[in-house]
Short mmCIF file of C-alpha atoms in Angstrom, two decimals:
data_model
loop_
_atom_site.label_atom_id
_atom_site.label_comp_id
_atom_site.label_asym_id
_atom_site.label_seq_id
_atom_site.Cartn_x
_atom_site.Cartn_y
_atom_site.Cartn_z
CA MET F 15 2.32 10.39 -7.94
CA LEU F 16 0.38 7.45 -9.36
CA GLY F 17 -3.12 7.86 -10.68
CA LEU F 18 -5.74 5.13 -10.85
CA GLN F 19 -3.80 1.93 -11.60
CA THR F 20 -4.22 -1.82 -11.35
CA LEU F 21 -2.94 -3.57 -8.22
CA LEU F 22 -2.27 -7.27 -7.76
CA ARG F 23 -2.45 -8.19 -4.09
CA ALA F 24 -0.88 -11.26 -2.52
CA GLY F 25 -1.97 -12.51 0.88
CA ALA F 26 0.20 -12.82 3.98
CA ALA F 27 2.88 -15.45 3.60
CA ALA F 28 3.17 -18.37 5.97
CA GLY F 29 6.44 -18.54 7.86
CA ARG F 30 8.58 -15.58 8.86
CA GLY F 31 7.11 -16.01 12.32
CA ALA F 32 3.50 -15.76 11.16
CA GLY F 33 1.19 -15.95 14.15
CA ARG F 34 -2.20 -14.74 15.20
CA GLN F 35 -3.11 -11.30 13.94
CA VAL F 36 -2.95 -8.52 16.51
CA SER F 37 -4.92 -5.35 15.98
CA SER F 38 -4.43 -2.24 18.06
CA SER F 39 -4.92 1.48 17.88
CA PHE F 40 -1.73 2.04 19.87
CA ALA F 41 1.85 1.84 18.67
CA THR F 42 3.96 -1.04 20.02
CA GLY F 43 7.39 -0.28 18.58
CA PRO F 44 9.92 2.53 18.94
CA ARG F 45 9.36 5.73 17.01
CA GLN F 46 11.20 6.19 13.74
CA GLY F 47 13.99 8.73 13.41
CA ASP F 48 12.17 10.19 10.41
CA GLY F 49 8.62 11.30 11.20
CA THR F 50 7.37 10.63 7.65
CA PHE F 51 4.74 7.91 7.52
CA TYR F 52 2.22 6.51 5.05
CA GLU F 53 -1.47 5.88 5.46
CA PHE F 54 -2.80 2.85 3.60
CA ARG F 55 -6.53 3.12 2.93
CA THR F 56 -8.64 0.31 1.47
CA TYR F 57 -12.22 0.90 0.36
CA THR F 58 -14.58 -1.97 -0.40
CA ILE F 59 -17.10 -0.78 -2.97
CA LYS F 60 -20.55 -2.22 -3.53
CA PRO F 61 -20.20 -4.59 -6.51
CA ASP F 62 -22.71 -2.77 -8.71
CA LYS F 63 -21.24 0.65 -7.88
CA MET F 64 -17.60 0.21 -8.91
CA LYS F 65 -17.98 2.08 -12.20
CA ASN F 66 -19.73 4.97 -10.44
CA PHE F 67 -17.00 5.09 -7.79
CA LEU F 68 -14.15 5.21 -10.30
CA GLU F 69 -15.80 7.88 -12.42
CA LEU F 70 -16.57 10.00 -9.36
CA THR F 71 -13.04 9.62 -8.01
CA GLY F 72 -11.43 10.36 -11.35
CA ARG F 73 -13.35 13.64 -11.61
CA ASN F 74 -12.66 14.82 -8.07
CA ILE F 75 -9.40 13.34 -6.74
CA HIS F 76 -7.64 16.65 -7.49
CA LEU F 77 -9.70 18.20 -4.70
CA ARG F 78 -8.08 15.77 -2.26
CA THR F 79 -4.48 15.96 -3.47
CA VAL F 80 -4.28 19.72 -2.84
CA HIS F 81 -4.32 18.88 0.87
CA SER F 82 -1.55 16.25 1.05
CA PRO F 83 0.61 14.13 -1.31
CA MET F 84 -0.86 10.95 -2.77
CA VAL F 85 1.64 8.16 -3.43
CA GLY F 86 -0.77 6.12 -5.53
CA TYR F 87 -4.35 5.04 -6.12
CA TRP F 88 -5.20 1.58 -7.40
CA THR F 89 -8.05 -0.84 -8.00
CA LEU F 90 -7.45 -4.48 -7.10
CA GLU F 91 -7.39 -7.12 -9.81
CA PHE F 92 -6.46 -10.13 -7.64
CA GLY F 93 -6.58 -10.79 -3.90
CA GLY F 94 -9.80 -8.89 -3.30
CA LEU F 95 -12.52 -7.76 -5.66
CA ASN F 96 -14.37 -4.44 -5.77
CA LYS F 97 -11.66 -2.69 -3.78
CA ALA F 98 -9.78 0.58 -4.14
CA PHE F 99 -6.44 0.99 -2.41
CA HIS F 100 -4.56 4.27 -1.93
CA ILE F 101 -1.47 5.51 -0.09
CA TRP F 102 -1.05 8.99 1.39
CA LYS F 103 2.18 10.52 2.68
CA TYR F 104 2.42 12.64 5.84
CA ASP F 105 5.35 14.34 7.53
CA SER F 106 3.84 14.04 11.02
CA PHE F 107 0.67 13.08 12.87
CA ALA F 108 0.05 16.77 13.47
CA GLN F 109 0.02 17.33 9.72
CA ARG F 110 -2.42 14.46 9.20
CA ALA F 111 -4.75 15.87 11.87
CA ALA F 112 -4.61 19.28 10.19
CA VAL F 113 -5.35 17.73 6.79
CA ARG F 114 -8.33 15.79 8.15
CA THR F 115 -9.69 18.97 9.74
CA ALA F 116 -9.23 20.91 6.49
CA LEU F 117 -10.98 18.20 4.48
CA ALA F 118 -13.95 18.25 6.82
CA LYS F 119 -14.23 22.02 6.25
CA ASP F 120 -13.67 21.85 2.48
CA GLN F 121 -17.20 22.39 1.18
CA GLU F 122 -16.36 21.55 -2.43
CA TRP F 123 -14.74 18.24 -1.42
CA GLN F 124 -17.64 17.35 0.84
CA GLU F 125 -20.35 18.21 -1.67
CA LYS F 126 -18.76 17.02 -4.91
CA TYR F 127 -17.16 13.87 -3.55
CA MET F 128 -17.79 12.67 0.00
CA SER F 129 -21.57 13.02 -0.02
CA GLN F 130 -21.75 11.00 -3.25
CA MET F 131 -18.93 8.55 -2.52
CA LEU F 132 -19.88 7.23 0.92
CA PRO F 133 -23.17 5.60 -0.22
CA LEU F 134 -21.14 3.57 -2.75
CA LEU F 135 -19.01 1.89 -0.06
CA ASP F 136 -19.43 -1.24 2.01
CA LYS F 137 -16.36 -0.77 4.21
CA GLN F 138 -13.32 1.42 4.88
CA GLU F 139 -10.03 0.27 6.44
CA ASN F 140 -6.72 1.98 7.11
CA GLU F 141 -3.22 1.31 8.44
CA ILE F 142 -0.30 3.56 9.34
CA ALA F 143 3.08 2.33 8.10
CA TYR F 144 6.69 3.47 7.91
CA LEU F 145 9.26 2.67 5.26
CA VAL F 146 11.84 0.24 6.65
CA PRO F 147 15.18 1.98 7.36
CA TRP F 148 16.95 0.43 4.35
CA CYS F 149 14.35 1.35 1.73
CA GLU F 150 13.46 4.60 0.00
CA LEU F 151 10.21 5.23 -1.85
CA GLY F 152 10.71 4.45 -5.55
CA SER F 153 8.97 5.63 -8.71
CA PRO F 154 7.78 3.40 -11.57
CA PRO F 155 9.51 3.97 -14.94
CA LYS F 156 6.18 3.94 -16.80
CA ASP F 157 2.65 2.61 -16.57
CA GLY F 158 2.40 -1.04 -15.64
CA VAL F 159 0.91 -3.28 -13.00
CA TYR F 160 1.62 -3.15 -9.29
CA GLU F 161 1.81 -5.95 -6.75
CA LEU F 162 1.40 -5.48 -3.01
CA VAL F 163 2.70 -8.50 -1.10
CA THR F 164 1.89 -8.66 2.62
CA PHE F 165 3.86 -10.67 5.19
CA GLN F 166 3.00 -11.39 8.82
CA MET F 167 6.25 -11.03 10.77
CA LYS F 168 7.64 -11.87 14.19
CA PRO F 169 6.98 -9.15 16.79
CA GLY F 170 9.84 -6.72 17.32
CA GLY F 171 10.05 -4.81 14.06
CA PRO F 172 12.94 -4.49 11.60
CA ALA F 173 15.50 -5.03 14.37
CA VAL F 174 14.31 -8.67 14.54
CA TRP F 175 13.69 -9.62 10.91
CA GLY F 176 15.18 -6.73 8.94
CA GLN F 177 18.51 -8.11 7.69
CA THR F 178 17.34 -11.49 6.44
CA PHE F 179 14.21 -9.99 4.92
CA LYS F 180 16.30 -7.29 3.22
CA ALA F 181 18.50 -10.01 1.72
CA ALA F 182 15.45 -11.84 0.35
CA VAL F 183 14.00 -8.69 -1.18
CA SER F 184 17.38 -7.70 -2.64
CA ALA F 185 17.75 -11.13 -4.23
CA HIS F 186 14.50 -10.60 -6.12
CA VAL F 187 15.54 -7.07 -7.14
CA LYS F 188 18.85 -8.34 -8.56
CA THR F 189 17.06 -10.71 -10.95
CA GLY F 190 15.86 -7.61 -12.81
CA TYR F 191 12.37 -8.85 -13.62
CA THR F 192 10.64 -6.42 -11.26
CA GLN F 193 11.21 -3.03 -9.61
CA LEU F 194 10.90 -2.38 -5.89
CA LEU F 195 8.85 0.70 -4.99
CA GLY F 196 8.69 0.40 -1.22
CA VAL F 197 8.89 -1.83 1.87
CA PHE F 198 6.61 -0.69 4.69
CA HIS F 199 6.04 -2.00 8.22
CA THR F 200 2.87 -1.23 10.13
CA GLU F 201 2.70 0.94 13.22
CA TYR F 202 -1.07 1.30 13.70
CA GLY F 203 -3.78 -1.13 12.64
CA LEU F 204 -2.85 -4.78 12.13
CA LEU F 205 0.55 -5.08 13.78
CA ASN F 206 3.75 -6.89 12.74
CA ARG F 207 2.91 -6.72 9.07
CA VAL F 208 5.18 -5.78 6.19
CA HIS F 209 3.88 -4.61 2.82
CA VAL F 210 6.18 -4.82 -0.20
CA LEU F 211 5.12 -2.81 -3.25
CA TRP F 212 6.47 -3.95 -6.63
CA TRP F 213 6.14 -2.61 -10.18
CA ASN F 214 6.00 -4.87 -13.24
CA GLU F 215 5.64 -4.00 -16.90
CA ASN F 216 2.66 -6.35 -17.32
CA PRO F 217 1.18 -9.46 -15.65
CA ASP F 218 2.91 -11.86 -18.04
CA SER F 219 6.38 -10.43 -17.47
CA ARG F 220 5.72 -10.65 -13.75
CA ALA F 221 4.70 -14.32 -14.02
CA ALA F 222 7.72 -15.21 -16.15
CA GLY F 223 10.04 -13.37 -13.78
CA ARG F 224 8.63 -15.11 -10.74
CA HIS F 225 9.15 -18.54 -12.34
CA TYR F 226 12.74 -17.59 -13.18
CA ALA F 227 13.42 -16.25 -9.69
CA HIS F 228 12.16 -19.41 -8.01
CA GLU F 229 14.76 -21.39 -9.95
CA ASP F 230 17.59 -18.98 -9.08
CA PRO F 231 19.68 -20.55 -6.26
CA ARG F 232 20.55 -17.09 -4.88
CA VAL F 233 16.88 -16.21 -4.47
CA VAL F 234 16.01 -19.61 -3.03
CA ALA F 235 18.85 -19.39 -0.49
CA ALA F 236 17.90 -15.87 0.61
CA GLU F 237 14.25 -16.86 0.93
CA CYS F 238 15.09 -19.88 3.08
CA LYS F 239 17.21 -17.78 5.45
CA SER F 240 14.41 -15.25 5.90
CA ARG F 241 11.86 -17.79 7.12
#
C-alpha cells in the first residue's frame, strides 16, 4: 500500500485510435474473468486549502483503509495542480456497495474526516478500471516518484489493441530505467482509456531514461506498431 506520494501525470496520447471522448455510466465491454477492479478517484482541492487537505487526510486515512484496500494515494506535481489521486481495490461491485454503506454509517469517519474534507474540495471524479489480462499489480521497490500516463484507445478493449500495446509497454520495461506497476483499462466513466502507472527513483532518472528509450530502436519500433 502506498501512502501520500508524488504523481506525475501525462495527458492522453494522440494516435492509438484517439477519438472523441465518450462518457457513460454503463459498461460497454465484456465482463472480466476476474471480478477484481480498481476505483480511480481524483479530488480537485481549493488552491488555498491543499495544506489543510493533506494534513487532514494524513491524520485520518487509517479510518478509511480499515474498510477496503488502498493501492495508493498521491498528490499531482505535473498535469494538474491542486489534485489528489487515489486508487482503491475491490473484489466485486457488491463489496464496493457494502463498503460505501459502511462508510456512510461510520460516525468517526464522517465526523473526523468527511465533514471537514468536503468543504476543501472543488470537484470529485472517479473511474472504474480493470487490469489488462497480461498485467499484474506491481509494488515499488522504495519511495520514488510515480507517473500515470493516459491513452485514448480504439473502441473494443484489449482484444483490439492489447498485443501491440503490450509490446510497446514491454519495450520500455526492458530498458530498465523505470518499473511498471499496472496497466488499467476503463469500464465505467470515460471509456476506451488506458492508464499506465510507472515508478521511477526520481524525476531526473525518469527524464534521462525517457531520452535513452526514445533513441532505442526496439522501443521506437514497438511504439510505431502500436499507433
